[in-house]
Amino acid sequence: MDLDAFFAAVEVREDPSLAGRPLVVGGDPDGRGVVSTASYEARRFGIRSAMPAAEARRRCPHAVFVRPDMPRYRRWSAQVWDLVRDEVPVLEQVGIDEGYIDLYRQVWTAGGAHRFLARLQRAVRDETGLHASFGCGSCKTVAKIASDADKPRGLVVVPAGREAEFLAPRPLRALPGIGPVTGERLARAGLATIGDLAALDDTALSAVLPVAHGRELRDRARGIDPREVDPSSSPAVTIGHETTFAHDVADPEVLAGHADDLAARVTERLRRDGRGAGTVTVKLRYPDFSIQSRAASAEFATDDADEIARLAQVALSRALVDRPPPVRLLGVSVTRLSPVSQMIMHPGEATP
């Protein structure tokens, strides 16, 4: 399940006067803000997430711009997922607006899956006023791609045995696990569709990608994905904050200060949620809009502010060695999240 244009849809629910208008949720278009998401009316102008807000306004001068309100979005997300949990036995939420639902023993045929999901889709709409797209298949990869195949308000069920046929004509960028670097490498090898990748033999595959990663991607391209729906990873897999600077920042010490501030905000969220984190990731966006991320991990999950700040500084230093500033955007996020009750405590430590 993937909620359609979620942030924008929530803004319309809160302010119905925005309905039908090109709406952009993101940073300041007069500064250096970035688009978080856009309504489908705005997307008709070519506006997309991660685009500079100033560019979005050039493409659609009459668009309405609103700043993201994450506490508001989390409240609406909780309503949706509470509703879904009442209807399905097992689910894995992988983001504020997206997750996997395990229908094993819930339905037995493709037609049954379609009827069940149509009822769930209507329930989400009737109870919250929000719209969701559903994709259903025999594995996560097929379900994910199917959920994007007919947006918005889509419902696509891929019957068992039809996975490869469904995947083959779709562009490689639709396959989870293919990022910009891998996509460019595959394109240089003359591959354009998921079917092209699925058709490679071991020799041709090893000439393009590292063996383990290449075989995993080829399996997914063939509709083979053994990952199970994992409810233990819900409700959130990442907590993070980021800031876009008014002017590019070239001083590493200034960047280190911002990293400390962001790490403190992340720690506050962790403690409010009663969780700890094992990995801290720093994201940098450069003036040419390229992005790189570097991470640092602790032996055990922690919600200690000093430790999270230390890990953020380690990750930042690694990133700046790989590519020095200036930097346009800095973000700090944490993953490998665990409830406080599951964290390993050492003598003398206390968690507020």
PDB file of C-alpha atoms in Angstrom, residues 34-37 48-52 285 289 291:
ATOM      1  CA  VAL A  34      13.490  21.578  -2.035  1.00  0.00           C
ATOM      2  CA  VAL A  35      10.186  19.953  -3.003  1.00  0.00           C
ATOM      3  CA  SER A  36       9.109  17.161  -0.626  1.00  0.00           C
ATOM      4  CA  THR A  37       6.067  16.179  -2.669  1.00  0.00           C
ATOM      5  CA  ARG A  48       8.652  16.288  -8.658  1.00  0.00           C
ATOM      6  CA  SER A  49      10.197  15.523  -5.292  1.00  0.00           C
ATOM      7  CA  ALA A  50      13.791  16.671  -4.648  1.00  0.00           C
ATOM      8  CA  MET A  51      13.437  19.436  -7.271  1.00  0.00           C
ATOM      9  CA  PRO A  52      14.511  22.915  -6.112  1.00  0.00           C
ATOM     10  CA  ARG A 285      23.755  17.586  -1.160  1.00  0.00           C
ATOM     11  CA  PHE A 289      22.543  18.622  -6.582  1.00  0.00           C
ATOM     12  CA  ILE A 291      24.077  13.555  -3.095  1.00  0.00           C
TER      13      ILE A 291
END
